Each structure stands twice: as C-alpha cells, then as structure tokens.
CSV table of C-alpha atoms and ligand atoms in Angstrom, one decimal:
chain,number,residue,atom,x,y,z
A,25,MET,CA,0.1,0.0,-0.1
A,26,ARG,CA,1.3,3.5,-1.0
A,27,LYS,CA,1.3,5.8,2.2
A,28,LEU,CA,2.0,9.4,2.6
A,29,LEU,CA,1.9,11.1,6.1
A,30,LEU,CA,1.7,14.8,6.0
A,31,THR,CA,3.1,16.1,9.4
A,32,ASN,CA,3.7,19.4,11.2
A,33,ILE,CA,0.8,21.3,9.5
A,34,GLY,CA,0.6,24.6,11.2
A,35,MET,CA,-3.0,25.1,10.0
A,36,LEU,CA,-5.2,22.8,8.1
A,37,ALA,CA,-8.0,24.9,6.6
A,38,THR,CA,-10.7,23.0,4.8
A,39,PRO,CA,-14.5,23.1,4.2
A,40,GLN,CA,-16.4,19.8,5.1
A,41,GLY,CA,-18.9,17.8,3.3
A,42,ARG,CA,-20.0,16.3,-0.1
A,43,ALA,CA,-22.3,19.1,-1.4
A,44,ALA,CA,-21.9,22.9,-2.3
A,45,LYS,CA,-22.2,25.2,0.8
A,46,LYS,CA,-24.5,28.3,0.8
A,47,GLY,CA,-25.3,31.1,3.0
A,48,THR,CA,-23.6,31.5,6.3
A,49,GLU,CA,-22.2,27.7,5.8
A,50,GLN,CA,-20.1,28.9,2.9
A,51,GLY,CA,-18.0,30.9,5.4
A,52,THR,CA,-17.9,28.2,8.0
A,53,ILE,CA,-14.8,26.1,7.6
A,54,GLN,CA,-12.7,23.8,9.7
A,55,MET,CA,-9.5,25.1,10.9
A,56,LEU,CA,-7.1,22.7,12.7
A,57,LYS,CA,-3.9,23.9,14.3
A,58,ASN,CA,-1.0,21.4,14.5
A,59,ALA,CA,-2.4,18.7,12.4
A,60,TRP,CA,-1.6,15.8,10.4
A,61,VAL,CA,-2.9,13.8,7.5
A,62,LEU,CA,-2.4,10.2,6.4
A,63,VAL,CA,-3.2,9.4,2.7
A,64,GLU,CA,-3.2,5.6,1.8
A,65,ASP,CA,-3.4,4.6,-1.8
A,66,GLY,CA,-4.3,8.0,-3.0
A,67,VAL,CA,-7.1,8.4,-0.4
A,68,ILE,CA,-7.3,10.3,3.0
A,69,ALA,CA,-7.3,7.6,5.5
A,70,GLN,CA,-6.8,9.8,8.8
A,71,VAL,CA,-6.8,13.3,9.7
A,72,GLY,CA,-5.7,14.3,13.4
A,73,THR,CA,-4.1,16.9,15.5
A,74,GLY,CA,-1.1,16.8,17.9
A,75,ALA,CA,1.7,14.4,17.6
A,76,ALA,CA,1.6,12.3,14.3
A,77,PRO,CA,1.4,8.5,14.6
A,78,GLU,CA,4.4,6.3,13.5
A,79,VAL,CA,3.1,4.8,10.2
A,80,GLU,CA,5.2,1.9,8.8
A,81,ASP,CA,6.3,2.3,5.4
A,82,ALA,CA,4.9,5.7,5.0
A,83,LYS,CA,6.6,8.7,2.9
A,84,VAL,CA,6.8,11.4,5.6
A,85,VAL,CA,6.4,15.0,4.4
A,86,ASP,CA,7.0,17.8,6.9
A,87,ALA,CA,4.7,20.8,6.2
A,88,GLU,CA,7.1,22.8,8.4
A,89,GLY,CA,4.3,24.7,10.3
A,90,ASN,CA,2.8,26.0,7.0
A,91,LEU,CA,-0.8,26.4,5.9
A,92,VAL,CA,-2.4,23.2,4.1
A,93,THR,CA,-5.6,23.3,2.2
A,94,PRO,CA,-7.5,20.7,-0.2
A,95,GLY,CA,-6.0,21.0,-3.6
A,96,LEU,CA,-8.0,23.7,-5.5
A,97,VAL,CA,-10.6,23.1,-8.1
A,98,ASP,CA,-10.8,25.3,-11.2
A,99,ALA,CA,-14.3,24.7,-12.1
A,100,HIS,CA,-14.4,26.7,-15.5
A,101,THR,CA,-11.8,26.8,-18.2
A,102,HIS,CA,-11.6,26.8,-22.0
A,103,LEU,CA,-8.4,24.6,-21.8
A,104,ILE,CA,-8.2,23.5,-25.4
A,105,PHE,CA,-7.6,26.3,-28.1
A,106,GLY,CA,-5.0,27.1,-30.8
A,107,GLY,CA,-3.0,30.3,-30.8
A,108,TRP,CA,-3.6,33.4,-28.8
A,109,ARG,CA,-5.2,36.7,-29.1
A,110,GLN,CA,-2.5,39.2,-27.9
A,111,ASN,CA,-3.4,41.2,-31.0
A,112,GLU,CA,-6.8,42.2,-29.3
A,113,LEU,CA,-5.1,44.0,-26.6
A,114,GLY,CA,-4.4,47.0,-28.8
A,115,MET,CA,-8.1,47.1,-30.0
A,116,LYS,CA,-9.1,46.9,-26.4
A,117,LEU,CA,-6.8,49.9,-25.3
A,118,HIS,CA,-8.3,52.0,-28.1
A,119,GLY,CA,-11.7,51.4,-26.8
A,120,LYS,CA,-13.0,48.4,-28.7
A,121,THR,CA,-15.4,46.3,-26.6
A,122,TYR,CA,-15.4,42.4,-26.3
A,123,LEU,CA,-18.5,42.1,-28.5
A,124,GLU,CA,-17.4,44.6,-31.0
A,125,ILE,CA,-14.3,42.7,-31.4
A,126,GLN,CA,-16.3,39.5,-31.8
A,127,ASN,CA,-18.7,41.0,-34.2
A,128,ALA,CA,-15.8,42.1,-36.4
A,129,GLY,CA,-14.4,38.6,-36.8
A,130,GLY,CA,-12.0,38.6,-33.9
A,131,GLY,CA,-12.7,36.9,-30.6
A,132,ILE,CA,-14.0,33.3,-30.5
A,133,GLN,CA,-14.0,33.1,-34.3
A,134,SER,CA,-10.4,33.7,-34.8
A,135,THR,CA,-9.6,31.0,-31.9
A,136,THR,CA,-11.9,28.8,-33.7
A,137,ASN,CA,-9.8,29.3,-37.1
A,138,ALA,CA,-6.7,28.4,-35.0
A,139,THR,CA,-8.0,25.6,-33.2
A,140,ARG,CA,-9.4,24.0,-36.6
A,141,GLN,CA,-5.9,24.3,-38.0
A,142,ALA,CA,-4.1,22.8,-35.1
A,143,THR,CA,-3.7,18.9,-34.8
A,144,ALA,CA,-4.7,16.9,-31.8
A,145,GLU,CA,-1.3,16.5,-30.8
A,146,GLU,CA,-0.4,20.2,-31.0
A,147,LEU,CA,-3.6,20.9,-28.8
A,148,THR,CA,-2.5,18.2,-26.3
A,149,ASN,CA,0.9,19.7,-26.0
A,150,LYS,CA,-0.4,23.3,-25.5
A,151,ALA,CA,-3.0,22.2,-23.0
A,152,ALA,CA,-0.6,19.9,-21.2
A,153,LYS,CA,1.7,22.9,-20.5
A,154,ALA,CA,-1.2,25.0,-19.2
A,155,LEU,CA,-2.1,22.0,-16.8
A,156,ASP,CA,1.5,21.9,-15.6
A,157,GLU,CA,1.3,25.4,-14.8
A,158,MET,CA,-2.1,25.3,-13.2
A,159,MET,CA,-0.9,22.5,-10.8
A,160,GLY,CA,2.2,24.6,-9.9
A,161,PHE,CA,-0.6,27.1,-8.7
A,162,GLY,CA,-2.3,24.7,-6.4
A,163,VAL,CA,-4.9,23.3,-8.8
A,164,THR,CA,-5.6,19.6,-8.6
A,165,THR,CA,-8.9,19.2,-10.4
A,166,CYS,CA,-10.3,21.3,-13.3
A,167,GLU,CA,-13.0,21.5,-15.9
A,168,ALA,CA,-12.3,21.8,-19.5
A,169,LYS,CA,-14.7,23.1,-22.2
A,170,SER,CA,-14.7,22.3,-25.9
A,171,GLY,CA,-16.1,25.3,-28.0
A,172,TYR,CA,-13.4,26.4,-30.3
A,173,GLY,CA,-14.1,23.8,-32.9
A,174,LEU,CA,-17.6,24.7,-33.7
A,175,ALA,CA,-17.7,21.9,-36.3
A,176,THR,CA,-18.4,18.2,-35.5
A,177,GLU,CA,-14.8,17.0,-36.2
A,178,HIS,CA,-13.1,19.8,-34.3
A,179,GLU,CA,-15.5,19.7,-31.2
A,180,LEU,CA,-15.0,15.9,-31.0
A,181,LYS,CA,-11.1,16.4,-31.6
A,182,ALA,CA,-11.1,18.9,-28.6
A,183,LEU,CA,-13.0,16.5,-26.3
A,184,GLN,CA,-10.8,13.6,-27.2
A,185,VAL,CA,-7.8,15.7,-26.4
A,186,ILE,CA,-9.5,16.5,-23.0
A,187,LYS,CA,-10.0,12.7,-22.5
A,188,ASP,CA,-6.4,11.7,-23.3
A,189,LEU,CA,-5.1,14.5,-21.0
A,190,ASN,CA,-7.3,13.2,-18.2
A,191,ASP,CA,-5.9,9.5,-18.6
A,192,ARG,CA,-2.1,10.7,-18.8
A,193,HIS,CA,-1.9,13.9,-16.7
A,194,PRO,CA,-2.1,13.9,-13.0
A,195,MET,CA,-5.0,16.6,-13.1
A,196,ASP,CA,-8.4,15.2,-12.9
A,197,ILE,CA,-10.2,17.0,-15.8
A,198,VAL,CA,-14.0,17.0,-16.3
A,199,ALA,CA,-15.0,17.6,-19.7
A,200,THR,CA,-17.9,20.0,-20.9
A,201,PHE,CA,-19.3,20.1,-24.5
A,202,MET,CA,-19.6,23.7,-25.8
A,203,GLY,CA,-20.5,23.4,-29.4
A,204,ALA,CA,-22.9,26.3,-28.7
A,205,HIS,CA,-20.0,28.9,-27.9
A,206,LEU,CA,-20.5,31.0,-30.9
A,207,VAL,CA,-22.5,30.5,-34.4
A,208,PRO,CA,-19.4,29.9,-36.8
A,209,ALA,CA,-19.0,32.3,-39.7
A,210,GLU,CA,-20.2,29.8,-42.2
A,211,TYR,CA,-23.5,29.4,-40.5
A,212,LYS,CA,-24.1,33.3,-39.7
A,213,GLN,CA,-27.0,33.3,-42.3
A,214,ASN,CA,-28.4,30.1,-41.2
A,215,ARG,CA,-28.1,30.0,-37.3
A,216,GLU,CA,-31.0,27.5,-37.0
A,217,GLU,CA,-28.9,24.9,-39.0
A,218,TYR,CA,-26.1,25.3,-36.8
A,219,ILE,CA,-28.1,24.8,-33.6
A,220,ARG,CA,-29.5,21.8,-35.4
A,221,LEU,CA,-26.0,20.5,-36.1
A,222,VAL,CA,-25.1,21.0,-32.3
A,223,CYS,CA,-28.2,19.4,-31.2
A,224,GLU,CA,-28.7,16.5,-33.6
A,225,GLU,CA,-25.0,15.6,-34.9
A,226,MET,CA,-22.6,16.6,-32.3
A,227,MET,CA,-24.5,15.8,-29.2
A,228,PRO,CA,-25.2,12.3,-30.3
A,229,ALA,CA,-21.6,11.7,-31.2
A,230,VAL,CA,-20.5,13.2,-27.8
A,231,LYS,CA,-22.9,10.8,-26.1
A,232,GLU,CA,-21.8,7.8,-28.2
A,233,GLN,CA,-18.0,8.4,-27.5
A,234,GLY,CA,-18.7,9.3,-23.7
A,235,ILE,CA,-16.4,12.1,-23.7
A,236,ALA,CA,-18.3,15.0,-21.9
A,237,LYS,CA,-20.3,15.2,-18.8
A,238,PHE,CA,-21.7,18.7,-19.3
A,239,CYS,CA,-23.2,20.9,-22.1
A,240,ASP,CA,-22.6,24.7,-21.9
A,241,VAL,CA,-23.7,27.6,-24.0
A,242,PHE,CA,-22.9,31.2,-24.3
A,243,CYS,CA,-26.2,33.0,-23.7
A,244,GLU,CA,-25.3,36.5,-24.5
A,245,ALA,CA,-26.3,39.5,-26.8
A,246,ASP,CA,-25.3,38.7,-30.4
A,247,THR,CA,-24.4,35.1,-29.4
A,248,PHE,CA,-27.2,32.8,-28.4
A,249,THR,CA,-30.6,33.9,-27.3
A,250,VAL,CA,-32.3,32.8,-24.2
A,251,GLU,CA,-34.8,30.5,-26.4
A,252,GLU,CA,-31.7,29.2,-28.4
A,253,SER,CA,-29.9,28.3,-25.1
A,254,ARG,CA,-32.9,26.6,-23.7
A,255,GLN,CA,-33.1,24.6,-26.9
A,256,VAL,CA,-29.5,23.4,-26.6
A,257,LEU,CA,-29.4,22.8,-23.0
A,258,GLU,CA,-32.7,20.7,-23.2
A,259,ALA,CA,-31.1,18.8,-26.1
A,260,GLY,CA,-28.2,18.2,-24.0
A,261,LEU,CA,-30.3,16.8,-21.1
A,262,LYS,CA,-31.6,14.2,-23.7
A,263,TYR,CA,-28.1,13.0,-24.3
A,264,GLY,CA,-27.3,12.8,-20.5
A,265,LEU,CA,-25.3,16.1,-20.6
A,266,ARG,CA,-26.1,18.1,-17.3
A,267,PRO,CA,-26.6,21.9,-18.2
A,268,LYS,CA,-24.2,24.7,-17.5
A,269,ILE,CA,-24.5,28.2,-19.1
A,270,HIS,CA,-22.5,31.3,-19.4
A,271,ALA,CA,-24.9,34.0,-18.4
A,272,ASP,CA,-25.0,37.8,-17.8
A,273,GLU,CA,-21.4,38.1,-18.8
A,274,ILE,CA,-21.8,41.3,-20.7
A,275,GLU,CA,-25.6,42.0,-20.8
A,276,ALA,CA,-28.3,40.6,-18.7
A,277,ILE,CA,-30.6,38.9,-21.4
A,278,GLY,CA,-32.2,36.3,-19.0
A,279,GLY,CA,-29.5,33.6,-18.8
A,280,SER,CA,-29.5,33.3,-15.0
A,281,GLN,CA,-33.3,33.0,-14.9
A,282,LEU,CA,-33.1,30.2,-17.4
A,283,ALA,CA,-30.3,28.5,-15.2
A,284,GLY,CA,-32.9,28.3,-12.5
A,285,GLU,CA,-35.8,27.2,-14.7
A,286,ILE,CA,-33.8,24.6,-16.3
A,287,GLY,CA,-32.1,23.4,-13.1
A,288,ALA,CA,-28.5,24.0,-14.5
A,289,ILE,CA,-25.9,22.4,-12.2
A,290,SER,CA,-24.2,25.9,-12.4
A,291,ALA,CA,-24.4,29.3,-14.1
A,292,GLU,CA,-21.1,31.1,-15.0
A,293,HIS,CA,-19.9,34.7,-14.9
A,294,LEU,CA,-23.2,36.5,-13.7
A,295,ILE,CA,-21.2,39.8,-13.8
A,296,VAL,CA,-24.4,41.7,-14.3
A,297,CYS,CA,-26.9,39.2,-12.7
A,298,PRO,CA,-30.1,41.0,-11.9
A,299,PRO,CA,-32.1,40.1,-8.6
A,300,GLU,CA,-34.6,38.1,-10.4
A,301,GLY,CA,-31.7,35.9,-11.7
A,302,ILE,CA,-30.4,35.4,-8.3
A,303,ALA,CA,-33.9,34.3,-7.0
A,304,SER,CA,-34.2,32.0,-10.0
A,305,MET,CA,-30.9,30.4,-9.3
A,306,ALA,CA,-31.7,30.0,-5.5
A,307,LYS,CA,-35.1,28.3,-6.3
A,308,GLY,CA,-33.4,25.9,-8.9
A,309,GLY,CA,-30.5,24.9,-6.7
A,310,VAL,CA,-27.9,26.4,-9.1
A,311,ILE,CA,-24.2,27.1,-8.2
A,312,ALA,CA,-23.0,30.5,-9.2
A,313,CYS,CA,-19.5,30.0,-10.8
A,314,LEU,CA,-17.9,33.4,-10.6
A,315,LEU,CA,-14.9,34.4,-12.7
A,316,PRO,CA,-13.6,37.6,-11.2
A,317,ALA,CA,-10.3,37.5,-13.3
A,318,THR,CA,-12.6,37.8,-16.5
A,319,SER,CA,-14.1,41.0,-15.1
A,320,PHE,CA,-10.6,42.2,-14.4
A,321,ASN,CA,-9.5,41.7,-17.9
A,322,LEU,CA,-12.7,43.0,-19.6
A,323,GLY,CA,-12.4,46.1,-17.4
A,324,ALA,CA,-16.0,45.4,-16.5
A,325,VAL,CA,-17.8,45.5,-12.9
A,326,PHE,CA,-17.7,42.5,-10.6
A,327,ALA,CA,-20.4,40.0,-10.0
A,328,PRO,CA,-22.8,40.6,-7.0
A,329,ALA,CA,-21.3,37.6,-5.0
A,330,ARG,CA,-22.6,39.0,-1.6
A,331,ASP,CA,-26.1,39.3,-2.7
A,332,MET,CA,-26.0,35.6,-4.0
A,333,ILE,CA,-24.5,34.3,-0.6
A,334,ARG,CA,-27.2,36.4,1.1
A,335,ALA,CA,-29.9,34.8,-1.1
A,336,GLY,CA,-28.7,31.2,-0.5
A,337,VAL,CA,-26.9,30.7,-3.8
A,338,PRO,CA,-23.7,28.7,-3.3
A,339,VAL,CA,-20.8,30.6,-5.0
A,340,ALA,CA,-17.9,28.8,-6.6
A,341,MET,CA,-15.0,30.9,-8.3
A,342,ALA,CA,-12.8,29.7,-11.2
A,343,THR,CA,-10.4,31.3,-13.7
A,344,ASP,CA,-12.3,31.0,-17.0
A,345,PHE,CA,-8.7,30.5,-18.7
A,346,ASN,CA,-9.1,31.3,-22.3
A,347,PRO,CA,-7.2,33.2,-25.1
A,348,GLY,CA,-9.6,36.2,-25.2
A,349,SER,CA,-11.7,37.5,-22.2
A,350,CYS,CA,-9.2,35.9,-19.6
A,351,PRO,CA,-5.8,34.7,-20.5
A,352,CYS,CA,-5.1,33.9,-16.9
A,353,LEU,CA,-4.8,30.5,-15.3
A,354,ASN,CA,-3.7,31.5,-11.9
A,355,LEU,CA,-6.4,30.6,-9.5
A,356,GLN,CA,-4.4,32.4,-6.7
A,357,PHE,CA,-5.2,35.7,-8.4
A,358,VAL,CA,-8.9,34.6,-8.4
A,359,ILE,CA,-8.6,34.1,-4.7
A,360,ASN,CA,-7.2,37.6,-4.2
A,361,LEU,CA,-9.9,39.1,-6.3
A,362,GLY,CA,-12.6,37.2,-4.4
A,363,CYS,CA,-11.5,38.9,-1.1
A,364,LEU,CA,-10.7,42.5,-2.7
A,365,LYS,CA,-13.4,42.8,-5.3
A,366,TYR,CA,-16.3,40.6,-4.0
A,367,LYS,CA,-15.4,41.2,-0.4
A,368,LEU,CA,-15.8,37.6,0.5
A,369,THR,CA,-14.1,36.5,3.6
A,370,PRO,CA,-11.0,34.2,3.2
A,371,GLU,CA,-13.2,31.3,4.5
A,372,GLU,CA,-15.9,31.9,1.9
A,373,VAL,CA,-13.2,32.2,-0.7
A,374,LEU,CA,-11.6,29.0,0.2
A,375,THR,CA,-15.0,27.3,-0.1
A,376,ALA,CA,-15.5,28.8,-3.5
A,377,VAL,CA,-12.2,27.4,-4.9
A,378,THR,CA,-12.5,23.9,-3.2
A,379,LEU,CA,-15.8,22.3,-2.3
A,380,ASN,CA,-18.1,24.7,-4.2
A,381,GLY,CA,-15.9,24.4,-7.3
A,382,ALA,CA,-15.8,20.7,-6.9
A,383,ALA,CA,-19.9,20.5,-6.4
A,384,ALA,CA,-20.2,22.7,-9.6
A,385,ILE,CA,-18.5,20.0,-11.6
A,386,ASP,CA,-20.2,17.2,-9.6
A,387,MET,CA,-17.1,16.1,-8.1
A,388,ALA,CA,-17.8,17.1,-4.4
A,389,ASP,CA,-17.9,13.4,-3.3
A,390,LYS,CA,-14.3,12.9,-4.3
A,391,VAL,CA,-12.6,16.1,-3.9
A,392,GLY,CA,-12.8,19.7,-2.5
A,393,SER,CA,-12.1,19.1,1.1
A,394,VAL,CA,-9.7,17.3,3.4
A,395,GLU,CA,-11.7,14.6,4.8
A,396,VAL,CA,-11.4,10.8,5.3
A,397,GLY,CA,-12.6,9.0,2.2
A,398,LYS,CA,-11.7,12.1,-0.2
A,399,GLN,CA,-8.8,11.9,-2.6
A,400,GLY,CA,-5.5,12.8,-1.1
A,401,ASP,CA,-5.3,16.1,-3.0
A,402,LEU,CA,-3.5,18.7,-0.9
A,403,VAL,CA,-1.6,21.9,-1.0
A,404,ILE,CA,1.2,22.8,1.4
A,405,TRP,CA,1.4,26.8,1.1
A,406,ASP,CA,4.4,29.0,1.8
A,407,ALA,CA,2.1,30.7,4.3
A,408,PRO,CA,1.4,30.7,7.8
A,409,ASP,CA,-2.4,30.8,7.6
A,410,LEU,CA,-5.5,31.5,5.3
A,411,ASP,CA,-5.5,35.2,5.4
A,412,TYR,CA,-1.9,35.3,4.1
A,413,ILE,CA,-2.7,33.6,0.7
A,414,CYS,CA,-5.7,35.9,0.4
A,415,TYR,CA,-3.8,39.0,1.1
A,416,ARG,CA,-0.4,38.5,-0.8
A,417,VAL,CA,-0.7,39.3,-4.5
A,418,GLY,CA,1.5,38.2,-7.5
A,419,SER,CA,3.6,35.6,-6.0
A,420,ASN,CA,3.1,31.9,-6.3
A,421,LEU,CA,2.6,30.7,-2.8
A,422,ALA,CA,1.9,27.1,-3.5
A,423,LYS,CA,4.8,25.3,-2.0
A,424,THR,CA,4.2,21.6,-2.5
A,425,VAL,CA,1.4,20.1,-4.3
A,426,ILE,CA,0.1,16.6,-3.7
A,427,LYS,CA,-2.2,14.8,-6.0
A,428,ARG,CA,-3.7,11.4,-4.9
A,429,GLY,CA,-0.9,11.1,-2.2
A,430,GLU,CA,1.9,11.7,-4.6
A,431,LEU,CA,4.1,14.9,-4.7
A,432,VAL,CA,3.8,16.5,-8.2
B,12,NIG,O1,-16.1,32.6,-20.7
B,12,NIG,N1,-17.9,34.2,-22.9
B,12,NIG,C1,-17.5,33.2,-23.8
B,12,NIG,N2,-16.5,32.4,-23.7
B,12,NIG,C2,-15.4,32.8,-22.9
B,12,NIG,C3,-14.4,33.7,-23.7
B,12,NIG,C4,-13.9,33.2,-25.0
B,12,NIG,C5,-13.1,33.9,-25.8
B,12,NIG,O2,-13.0,35.2,-25.7
B,12,NIG,O3,-12.4,33.3,-26.6
B,12,NIG,C6,-15.7,33.4,-21.5
B,12,NIG,O4,-15.5,34.5,-21.4
B,13,FE,FE1,-16.1,30.9,-20.1
C-alpha cells in the first residue's frame, strides 16, 4: 500500500462535506492547528491533531508549520484552443469592446480558425503545458470545455484531447461540451441549421463516445438568445449532458433566470446578474460559478457575489482561462480578487475554490475538502495561515502540491 504522512501542519483549513455550501455555511470551515494527514493509496485515511502517529512504510512529508488546504478546483476553463489573441490588446486599449471585437471576426471566431488548424497533438501539448502551470499554482482538479471547434470533427477532436489528458496527466479533468459557444462564420446566415447541427449531430456523437459530462452555452447578446440556449440545454439533457450556462457576462438577457428554470448545475460569470436571476438560481439550486479575473480583464464590474450568498446561492470561483476574455490560469489571483473585489471572507473564498468548485462539476464526493474518504489532493502553502494567501498578490505561494497522495 502507498502511504503518505503529512506532518507538522501549522494550520489545516478546509470546508467539509460532499455538497456545495451556501449562505453562512459557505464561510464556516474547519481550521485545525498542529495537524497531520495520512493518505493511503491516494485516499485520505486519517486526519488528526497533535503528535503524528508512527506509520510503517509511509513517506513522511513535513509541512514545516505551514498552511495546508485541499487541492484547488478550477471549475471553469476553456483549456483547449489554438493560438493566442494578444493582437486584441491594442484594440481593447483603443476602446473596442469584447462584443465589437467578436462581431468584427476577432474573438472566439479567430480562436476557432486557429483551433481547427491545430492537430490533436499540438492541442494536447499546449494544454498539457497549461495544466502543469495550473498545478504549480495549487490546482488539482479542473473542468475543460470544448467550444473552439464549432464543427463536429473539431469539437470531437477537442473533447478527445481532454479525455487523453485526463488519462495521462495527474490533473483530474472534467469535460464540458460547448458546441454552442458561437455561431461560426459559415453559418452566420443560417443559425438554426448550426443549432440543429449542435443538437442532432454533435451531441449524439459526444454521447456515443462518452467524452463529456456537461453541456454549456454562451447565452449572450449577439451570441445565443435565451430561447436558443434553452433549446441547446434541453437537447443536451436528452443526451445525458447536465446543463451549465454562460449567463449575464456582458448583458443580462435572461440567462440566470433560465439557469434556475432548467435546473442547471451551475451558471457562470453572472457579472451583471439581476435580482430576478439570483432568485431563480436560489430556487433552482444552481451554483454560481464566478470568474472575477474575467471582470478584471474585460475592465467590467464584478459579480454581486455577496447578494448571491445572502440569497442562499452557493458561490464557486474559477479562472475562465481562455485566450480572449481571460488569458489567466492562476487561481491564486482569483482568490485575491474574491476578497478584494467581491468582499468575500477568506473562509468563503476557500470554499468557493475547493468544495463549491468541486460541486459545480459534480466532483464534491471525491475532492474539494480534506476528509477521510476523499482523494489525497492537498496543497502545502508558503504561508502561515489562510488570510496570508488571500492577502499576498502576485507571488506563487503554492509550495508543494500533492495529487492522490503523490508529490507533483
Ligand atoms: O467565458 N464568454 C464566452 N467564452 C469565454 C470567452 C471566450 C473567448 O473570448 O475566446 C468566456 O469569457
Ligand atoms: Fe467561459
């Protein structure tokens, strides 16, 4: 049996449970001083305080009095894409908006062109590099979306790349099908036909190959309307894909209300989410997956996170890593923004990037907290306590990352 004994933990900070935390529970976490954790065959076997036990054949790792948390969960990334879009920076600086750039053929369409040209091997190598970097920042589980293929062959190629990476990279990666990210240029005059292709050709193939768990749609002005989004997500349900939705990122056209009505597992962004949207999500049991680094990059306002917590909507936070609206894969920066911009407490923020993130991708029974029976995914921080990692900006404070009981 493989054993890892993590000793001399100054503070072990973790939410607890196997489901998302909402309301005041989001800020109620366990903080153990002078703790230790035993991982056996990749699974947490014991957690205790005081002197660590002698465990035969265990690899002993000394946390040297530092903070330990669960491995972080990045529940929203657009990991698979060709090229980058640094050319859009100048346009942004000259005042062009995200949707103006998109409507002029930049944005998602230009990344789609690059992604179609890339081979599966090229996409794999590029994404593997990003995964290595994410892990270096303390992330041990992530979600990854397709959505830059926008043609059956290329959407399937992206999802296959995700599956292969999940098999060979230490990161746990959960796949989301996002064929409805944008109507591609060749269908601009015939959007119904593209939606038919997504629902009747791509989805059956995705189901047959078993390469995605969720279905996402970009419900936004000039992208997919609420009715089109409903059509896509309902079709996804028929193929066993649980709904997620990009809602209220730029304009509030009704995406968050739809999320509640349709019982989406999560709604993402919610930058300009109206009170009716929050109420609908609370009623529908939807997790709000907030992406503050995207607000930062777009120069936008920040989502009303406190209103959501007050209304009983569980809040998760993720990067939204993508080549356009958020070329950032550092979840530690998201932690900083959660405190500084959403005004969440360090405890609420920790829950948002661990247990609630895990719940947003249906992984809360396996990861997201340090508890007996969960995977041995842990981070030793170069930090004495939780406040410290929320307060320090711009350094990588993840000192040692442990995935299923192995140092990575
Ligand atoms: O979540 N909003 C849609 N998708 C991404 C951006 C994609 C892109 O700009 O390439 C997002 O912001
Ligand atoms: Fe996104």
